PDB file of C-alpha atoms in Angstrom:
ATOM      1  CA  GLY D   1       0.000   0.000   0.000  1.00 47.00           C
ATOM      2  CA  GLU D   2       0.873   3.630   0.022  1.00 58.00           C
ATOM      3  CA  ASP D   3       2.824   4.688   3.081  1.00 81.00           C
ATOM      4  CA  VAL D   4       5.495   7.228   3.830  1.00 89.00           C
ATOM      5  CA  GLU D   5       6.773   7.259   7.398  1.00 91.00           C
ATOM      6  CA  GLN D   6       8.775   9.786   9.353  1.00 93.00           C
ATOM      7  CA  SER D   7       9.549  10.420  12.978  1.00 90.00           C
ATOM      8  CA  LEU D   8       7.453  13.247  14.379  1.00 90.00           C
ATOM      9  CA  PHE D   9      10.069  15.319  16.206  1.00 95.00           C
ATOM     10  CA  LEU D  10      13.735  16.207  16.030  1.00 97.00           C
ATOM     11  CA  SER D  11      15.644  18.614  18.245  1.00 97.00           C
ATOM     12  CA  VAL D  12      19.165  19.774  17.390  1.00 97.00           C
ATOM     13  CA  ARG D  13      21.566  22.370  18.661  1.00 97.00           C
ATOM     14  CA  GLU D  14      22.147  25.454  16.559  1.00 97.00           C
ATOM     15  CA  GLY D  15      25.191  24.923  14.344  1.00 97.00           C
ATOM     16  CA  ASP D  16      24.937  21.133  14.397  1.00 97.00           C
ATOM     17  CA  SER D  17      23.732  19.012  11.489  1.00 97.00           C
ATOM     18  CA  SER D  18      20.133  17.810  11.352  1.00 97.00           C
ATOM     19  CA  VAL D  19      19.266  14.490   9.768  1.00 97.00           C
ATOM     20  CA  ILE D  20      15.635  13.788   9.012  1.00 98.00           C
ATOM     21  CA  ASN D  21      14.758  10.273   7.932  1.00 97.00           C
ATOM     22  CA  CYS D  22      11.930   8.828   5.879  1.00 95.00           C
ATOM     23  CA  THR D  23      10.881   5.402   4.668  1.00 94.00           C
ATOM     24  CA  TYR D  24       8.502   4.722   1.798  1.00 90.00           C
ATOM     25  CA  THR D  25       6.842   1.649   0.380  1.00 84.00           C
ATOM     26  CA  ASP D  26       6.340   2.212  -3.332  1.00 78.00           C
ATOM     27  CA  SER D  27       9.434   0.743  -4.980  1.00 74.00           C
ATOM     28  CA  SER D  28       8.386   2.167  -8.337  1.00 76.00           C
ATOM     29  CA  SER D  29       8.452   5.759  -7.116  1.00 73.00           C
ATOM     30  CA  THR D  30      10.263   7.872  -9.651  1.00 77.00           C
ATOM     31  CA  TYR D  31      10.681  11.066  -7.666  1.00 84.00           C
ATOM     32  CA  LEU D  32      11.046  11.713  -3.965  1.00 89.00           C
ATOM     33  CA  TYR D  33      10.696  15.111  -2.386  1.00 91.00           C
ATOM     34  CA  TRP D  34      11.391  17.123   0.709  1.00 95.00           C
ATOM     35  CA  TYR D  35       8.972  19.930   1.506  1.00 95.00           C
ATOM     36  CA  LYS D  36       9.292  22.516   4.266  1.00 96.00           C
ATOM     37  CA  GLN D  37       6.350  24.036   6.121  1.00 95.00           C
ATOM     38  CA  GLU D  38       6.878  27.140   8.213  1.00 94.00           C
ATOM     39  CA  PRO D  39       4.259  28.233  10.779  1.00 89.00           C
ATOM     40  CA  GLY D  40       1.083  29.554   9.223  1.00 86.00           C
ATOM     41  CA  ALA D  41       2.170  28.762   5.689  1.00 89.00           C
ATOM     42  CA  GLY D  42       1.773  26.112   3.065  1.00 90.00           C
ATOM     43  CA  LEU D  43       4.389  23.593   2.068  1.00 92.00           C
ATOM     44  CA  GLN D  44       7.286  24.673  -0.103  1.00 92.00           C
ATOM     45  CA  LEU D  45       9.483  22.361  -2.109  1.00 90.00           C
ATOM     46  CA  LEU D  46      12.993  22.217  -0.675  1.00 93.00           C
ATOM     47  CA  THR D  47      14.570  19.659  -2.956  1.00 92.00           C
ATOM     48  CA  TYR D  48      13.860  16.488  -4.877  1.00 90.00           C
ATOM     49  CA  ILE D  49      15.800  13.474  -6.102  1.00 91.00           C
ATOM     50  CA  PHE D  50      15.355  11.118  -9.004  1.00 87.00           C
ATOM     51  CA  SER D  51      15.089   7.470  -8.103  1.00 84.00           C
ATOM     52  CA  ASN D  52      18.192   6.643 -10.156  1.00 86.00           C
ATOM     53  CA  MET D  53      20.334   8.890  -7.973  1.00 89.00           C
ATOM     54  CA  ASP D  54      21.924   8.042  -4.641  1.00 92.00           C
ATOM     55  CA  MET D  55      22.741  11.527  -3.468  1.00 95.00           C
ATOM     56  CA  LYS D  56      21.984  15.124  -4.228  1.00 94.00           C
ATOM     57  CA  GLN D  57      23.607  18.132  -2.654  1.00 95.00           C
ATOM     58  CA  ASP D  58      22.303  21.688  -2.704  1.00 92.00           C
ATOM     59  CA  GLN D  59      24.221  24.140  -0.526  1.00 95.00           C
ATOM     60  CA  ARG D  60      23.499  23.122   3.094  1.00 96.00           C
ATOM     61  CA  LEU D  61      21.132  20.348   2.054  1.00 97.00           C
ATOM     62  CA  THR D  62      22.151  16.776   1.267  1.00 97.00           C
ATOM     63  CA  VAL D  63      19.633  14.159   0.210  1.00 97.00           C
ATOM     64  CA  LEU D  64      20.544  10.491   0.409  1.00 97.00           C
ATOM     65  CA  LEU D  65      18.456   7.771  -1.214  1.00 95.00           C
ATOM     66  CA  ASN D  66      18.779   4.055  -0.475  1.00 94.00           C
ATOM     67  CA  LYS D  67      16.446   2.357  -2.926  1.00 90.00           C
ATOM     68  CA  LYS D  68      17.130  -1.104  -1.603  1.00 91.00           C
ATOM     69  CA  ASP D  69      15.909  -0.147   1.858  1.00 92.00           C
ATOM     70  CA  LYS D  70      13.415   2.442   0.554  1.00 91.00           C
ATOM     71  CA  HIS D  71      15.014   5.005   2.810  1.00 94.00           C
ATOM     72  CA  LEU D  72      15.378   8.725   2.174  1.00 95.00           C
ATOM     73  CA  SER D  73      17.168  11.231   4.362  1.00 97.00           C
ATOM     74  CA  LEU D  74      17.648  14.972   4.450  1.00 97.00           C
ATOM     75  CA  ARG D  75      20.738  16.407   6.099  1.00 98.00           C
ATOM     76  CA  ILE D  76      20.856  20.102   6.934  1.00 97.00           C
ATOM     77  CA  ALA D  77      24.363  21.296   7.694  1.00 97.00           C
ATOM     78  CA  ASP D  78      25.022  24.114  10.172  1.00 97.00           C
ATOM     79  CA  THR D  79      21.398  24.205  11.311  1.00 97.00           C
ATOM     80  CA  GLN D  80      20.082  27.707  11.963  1.00 96.00           C
ATOM     81  CA  THR D  81      17.048  29.005  13.833  1.00 95.00           C
ATOM     82  CA  GLY D  82      15.424  29.757  10.485  1.00 94.00           C
ATOM     83  CA  ASP D  83      15.439  26.047   9.745  1.00 96.00           C
ATOM     84  CA  SER D  84      12.783  25.500  12.423  1.00 96.00           C
ATOM     85  CA  ALA D  85       9.825  24.049  10.540  1.00 97.00           C
ATOM     86  CA  ILE D  86       8.016  20.853   9.701  1.00 96.00           C
ATOM     87  CA  TYR D  87       9.733  18.797   7.011  1.00 97.00           C
ATOM     88  CA  PHE D  88       7.686  16.472   4.840  1.00 95.00           C
ATOM     89  CA  CYS D  89       8.986  13.568   2.832  1.00 94.00           C
ATOM     90  CA  ALA D  90       6.879  12.732  -0.228  1.00 91.00           C
ATOM     91  CA  GLU D  91       6.800  10.342  -3.146  1.00 87.00           C
ATOM     92  CA  ILE D  92       4.893  10.208  -6.376  1.00 78.00           C
ATOM     93  CA  HIS D  93       2.558   7.278  -6.332  1.00 65.00           C
ATOM     94  CA  SER D  94       3.347   5.177  -9.350  1.00 59.00           C
ATOM     95  CA  SER D  95      -0.253   4.685 -10.467  1.00 59.00           C
ATOM     96  CA  ALA D  96      -1.461   8.263 -10.345  1.00 57.00           C
ATOM     97  CA  SER D  97      -0.476  11.874 -10.403  1.00 63.00           C
ATOM     98  CA  LYS D  98      -0.906  12.372  -6.708  1.00 70.00           C
ATOM     99  CA  ILE D  99       1.883  12.842  -4.228  1.00 80.00           C
ATOM    100  CA  ILE D 100       1.884  10.837  -1.006  1.00 83.00           C
ATOM    101  CA  PHE D 101       3.185  12.777   1.983  1.00 89.00           C
ATOM    102  CA  GLY D 102       4.653  11.559   5.217  1.00 91.00           C
ATOM    103  CA  SER D 103       3.381  12.827   8.551  1.00 90.00           C
ATOM    104  CA  GLY D 104       6.089  15.460   8.755  1.00 93.00           C
ATOM    105  CA  THR D 105       9.009  15.885  11.159  1.00 96.00           C
ATOM    106  CA  ARG D 106       8.972  18.940  13.376  1.00 95.00           C
ATOM    107  CA  LEU D 107      12.512  20.278  13.649  1.00 97.00           C
ATOM    108  CA  SER D 108      13.275  22.463  16.628  1.00 96.00           C
ATOM    109  CA  ILE D 109      16.539  24.269  17.221  1.00 96.00           C
ATOM    110  CA  ARG D 110      17.992  24.800  20.670  1.00 94.00           C
ATOM    111  CA  PRO D 111      20.661  27.370  21.457  1.00 89.00           C
TER     112      PRO D 111
ATOM    113  CA  ASP H   1       3.309  35.490  -9.940  1.00 64.00           C
ATOM    114  CA  ALA H   2       1.046  35.784  -6.900  1.00 80.00           C
ATOM    115  CA  GLY H   3       1.123  32.084  -6.151  1.00 93.00           C
ATOM    116  CA  VAL H   4      -1.847  29.999  -5.101  1.00 96.00           C
ATOM    117  CA  ILE H   5      -4.381  32.189  -3.335  1.00 97.00           C
ATOM    118  CA  GLN H   6      -6.799  30.801  -0.788  1.00 97.00           C
ATOM    119  CA  SER H   7      -9.600  32.505   1.052  1.00 97.00           C
ATOM    120  CA  PRO H   8     -10.515  32.986   3.752  1.00 97.00           C
ATOM    121  CA  ARG H   9      -7.369  32.505   5.856  1.00 96.00           C
ATOM    122  CA  HIS H  10      -9.457  31.698   8.899  1.00 97.00           C
ATOM    123  CA  GLU H  11     -13.027  30.520   9.210  1.00 97.00           C
ATOM    124  CA  VAL H  12     -14.910  29.946  12.436  1.00 98.00           C
ATOM    125  CA  THR H  13     -18.395  28.553  12.169  1.00 97.00           C
ATOM    126  CA  GLU H  14     -20.964  26.663  14.152  1.00 97.00           C
ATOM    127  CA  MET H  15     -21.778  23.041  13.661  1.00 97.00           C
ATOM    128  CA  GLY H  16     -24.378  22.536  10.962  1.00 97.00           C
ATOM    129  CA  GLN H  17     -23.441  25.592   8.942  1.00 97.00           C
ATOM    130  CA  GLU H  18     -22.249  25.491   5.361  1.00 97.00           C
ATOM    131  CA  VAL H  19     -18.623  26.359   4.760  1.00 98.00           C
ATOM    132  CA  THR H  20     -17.096  27.312   1.411  1.00 98.00           C
ATOM    133  CA  LEU H  21     -13.352  27.474   0.902  1.00 98.00           C
ATOM    134  CA  ARG H  22     -11.931  29.119  -2.174  1.00 98.00           C
ATOM    135  CA  CYS H  23      -8.806  28.713  -4.241  1.00 98.00           C
ATOM    136  CA  LYS H  24      -7.221  30.485  -7.178  1.00 98.00           C
ATOM    137  CA  PRO H  25      -4.443  28.373  -8.691  1.00 97.00           C
ATOM    138  CA  ILE H  26      -1.387  29.695 -10.456  1.00 95.00           C
ATOM    139  CA  SER H  27      -2.251  30.749 -13.989  1.00 94.00           C
ATOM    140  CA  GLY H  28      -1.360  28.061 -16.502  1.00 91.00           C
ATOM    141  CA  HIS H  29      -1.347  25.200 -14.023  1.00 92.00           C
ATOM    142  CA  ASP H  30      -3.465  22.280 -15.199  1.00 90.00           C
ATOM    143  CA  TYR H  31      -3.662  20.396 -11.923  1.00 91.00           C
ATOM    144  CA  LEU H  32      -5.366  21.498  -8.730  1.00 94.00           C
ATOM    145  CA  PHE H  33      -5.311  19.602  -5.446  1.00 93.00           C
ATOM    146  CA  TRP H  34      -7.197  19.988  -2.167  1.00 96.00           C
ATOM    147  CA  TYR H  35      -5.483  18.714   0.992  1.00 95.00           C
ATOM    148  CA  ARG H  36      -6.521  18.650   4.625  1.00 96.00           C
ATOM    149  CA  GLN H  37      -4.000  18.829   7.457  1.00 94.00           C
ATOM    150  CA  THR H  38      -4.654  17.763  11.038  1.00 92.00           C
ATOM    151  CA  MET H  39      -2.405  16.772  13.914  1.00 86.00           C
ATOM    152  CA  MET H  40      -3.941  13.314  14.053  1.00 85.00           C
ATOM    153  CA  ARG H  41      -3.975  12.417  10.360  1.00 86.00           C
ATOM    154  CA  GLY H  42      -1.284  14.625   8.888  1.00 86.00           C
ATOM    155  CA  LEU H  43      -1.696  15.783   5.288  1.00 90.00           C
ATOM    156  CA  GLU H  44      -4.496  14.029   3.405  1.00 90.00           C
ATOM    157  CA  LEU H  45      -5.328  14.417  -0.264  1.00 91.00           C
ATOM    158  CA  LEU H  46      -9.053  15.037  -0.631  1.00 95.00           C
ATOM    159  CA  ILE H  47      -9.498  15.490  -4.365  1.00 95.00           C
ATOM    160  CA  TYR H  48      -7.626  16.641  -7.435  1.00 92.00           C
ATOM    161  CA  PHE H  49      -8.599  18.101 -10.783  1.00 94.00           C
ATOM    162  CA  ASN H  50      -6.981  18.088 -14.189  1.00 91.00           C
ATOM    163  CA  ASN H  51      -8.128  20.744 -16.640  1.00 93.00           C
ATOM    164  CA  ASN H  52     -11.089  21.484 -14.357  1.00 95.00           C
ATOM    165  CA  VAL H  53     -12.254  17.845 -14.327  1.00 95.00           C
ATOM    166  CA  PRO H  54     -12.223  15.888 -11.045  1.00 95.00           C
ATOM    167  CA  ILE H  55      -9.882  12.921 -11.461  1.00 91.00           C
ATOM    168  CA  ASP H  56      -9.726  11.309  -8.037  1.00 89.00           C
ATOM    169  CA  ASP H  57     -12.075  12.146  -5.185  1.00 93.00           C
ATOM    170  CA  SER H  58     -11.430   9.009  -3.171  1.00 91.00           C
ATOM    171  CA  GLY H  59     -10.035  11.089  -0.335  1.00 91.00           C
ATOM    172  CA  MET H  60     -13.220  13.065   0.198  1.00 95.00           C
ATOM    173  CA  PRO H  61     -14.329  11.904   3.631  1.00 88.00           C
ATOM    174  CA  GLU H  62     -18.085  12.019   3.256  1.00 87.00           C
ATOM    175  CA  ASP H  63     -20.939  13.234   1.093  1.00 92.00           C
ATOM    176  CA  ARG H  64     -20.936  16.384   3.181  1.00 96.00           C
ATOM    177  CA  PHE H  65     -17.828  17.383   1.238  1.00 97.00           C
ATOM    178  CA  SER H  66     -17.979  18.563  -2.351  1.00 97.00           C
ATOM    179  CA  ALA H  67     -15.534  20.331  -4.637  1.00 98.00           C
ATOM    180  CA  LYS H  68     -15.956  22.129  -7.907  1.00 97.00           C
ATOM    181  CA  MET H  69     -13.751  23.774 -10.462  1.00 97.00           C
ATOM    182  CA  PRO H  70     -15.980  25.818 -12.766  1.00 97.00           C
ATOM    183  CA  ASN H  71     -13.030  27.288 -14.642  1.00 95.00           C
ATOM    184  CA  ALA H  72      -9.245  27.151 -14.783  1.00 94.00           C
ATOM    185  CA  SER H  73      -8.797  29.959 -12.307  1.00 95.00           C
ATOM    186  CA  PHE H  74     -11.145  29.022  -9.493  1.00 97.00           C
ATOM    187  CA  SER H  75     -12.076  26.109  -7.280  1.00 98.00           C
ATOM    188  CA  THR H  76     -14.244  25.683  -4.202  1.00 98.00           C
ATOM    189  CA  LEU H  77     -14.415  23.107  -1.456  1.00 98.00           C
ATOM    190  CA  LYS H  78     -17.741  23.039   0.317  1.00 98.00           C
ATOM    191  CA  ILE H  79     -18.736  21.338   3.551  1.00 97.00           C
ATOM    192  CA  GLN H  80     -22.448  21.090   4.265  1.00 97.00           C
ATOM    193  CA  PRO H  81     -23.317  20.591   7.060  1.00 96.00           C
ATOM    194  CA  SER H  82     -20.067  21.192   8.915  1.00 97.00           C
ATOM    195  CA  GLU H  83     -19.100  19.234  12.029  1.00 97.00           C
ATOM    196  CA  PRO H  84     -16.476  19.863  14.748  1.00 97.00           C
ATOM    197  CA  ARG H  85     -14.335  17.001  13.415  1.00 96.00           C
ATOM    198  CA  ASP H  86     -13.942  18.933  10.151  1.00 97.00           C
ATOM    199  CA  SER H  87     -11.754  21.443  11.987  1.00 97.00           C
ATOM    200  CA  ALA H  88      -8.407  21.455  10.191  1.00 97.00           C
ATOM    201  CA  VAL H  89      -6.216  23.479   7.870  1.00 96.00           C
ATOM    202  CA  TYR H  90      -7.291  23.035   4.258  1.00 97.00           C
ATOM    203  CA  PHE H  91      -4.680  23.560   1.573  1.00 96.00           C
ATOM    204  CA  CYS H  92      -5.075  24.099  -2.107  1.00 96.00           C
ATOM    205  CA  ALA H  93      -2.133  23.366  -4.398  1.00 94.00           C
ATOM    206  CA  SER H  94      -1.562  23.552  -8.126  1.00 93.00           C
ATOM    207  CA  SER H  95       0.914  22.041 -10.545  1.00 88.00           C
ATOM    208  CA  PRO H  96       1.593  22.542 -14.229  1.00 84.00           C
ATOM    209  CA  THR H  97       2.194  18.931 -15.226  1.00 71.00           C
ATOM    210  CA  ARG H  98       1.194  15.366 -14.513  1.00 59.00           C
ATOM    211  CA  GLY H  99       3.373  13.269 -12.280  1.00 50.00           C
ATOM    212  CA  GLN H 100       5.124  16.224 -10.715  1.00 52.00           C
ATOM    213  CA  GLN H 101       8.660  15.370 -11.819  1.00 53.00           C
ATOM    214  CA  ASN H 102      10.548  18.565 -11.323  1.00 55.00           C
ATOM    215  CA  SER H 103       7.367  20.615 -11.402  1.00 63.00           C
ATOM    216  CA  PRO H 104       6.429  20.590  -7.780  1.00 76.00           C
ATOM    217  CA  LEU H 105       3.170  21.307  -6.098  1.00 87.00           C
ATOM    218  CA  HIS H 106       2.718  24.985  -5.266  1.00 90.00           C
ATOM    219  CA  PHE H 107       0.732  25.369  -2.078  1.00 93.00           C
ATOM    220  CA  GLY H 108      -1.447  28.189  -0.882  1.00 95.00           C
ATOM    221  CA  ASN H 109      -1.187  29.375   2.714  1.00 94.00           C
ATOM    222  CA  GLY H 110      -4.236  27.402   3.721  1.00 96.00           C
ATOM    223  CA  THR H 111      -7.579  28.074   5.355  1.00 97.00           C
ATOM    224  CA  ARG H 112      -7.774  27.279   9.053  1.00 97.00           C
ATOM    225  CA  LEU H 113     -11.305  26.036   9.712  1.00 98.00           C
ATOM    226  CA  THR H 114     -12.720  25.818  13.210  1.00 98.00           C
ATOM    227  CA  VAL H 115     -16.163  24.310  13.678  1.00 98.00           C
ATOM    228  CA  THR H 116     -17.631  24.801  17.148  1.00 97.00           C
TER     229      THR H 116
END
């Protein structure tokens, strides 16, 4: 079935790296995404990765994809207070146009 | 580009009343999606349209919910009658192409609905 799972909370110290993990079930997913939701706002696309890639780096963001284990992670280097948000992992369901979202991981930054 | 515009931002109503949420997608986007977000259930897809035609409404919780897209620049989500358990943030999103690829969903800022 369709399922994308994430842990609900993550707390990191300012300046440290944050690693947010996600597992998915659809092995035929072609694209996987990370969205960021700030308070009172909608979701915004942070980054995405093709299923034939293992890693993608974009400035402070690094996405790692393990297709064998159906595991996706987002690493944020040098985490700042502005990174406080909910981060959603998402996959395209292979049989339709719709995106399946995880429950979101709330990232909080401590001084 | 003004982005996806939703109105109202907040809606407070009493149980049994009709509620209408509105969405203006980004011009030129062929796909429009309605999502509901709650603490308990996370982000749920309710329905999506392609070229104004409903494609998949399997996420619509009950007959009390209905959605329309009379033209390419406007969609409504209606709840009649509303119930307290409908309280949530409702998001509209649009996308230019099928299957997303590198054309992501563009979300509005949502409508926070409270039914008392």
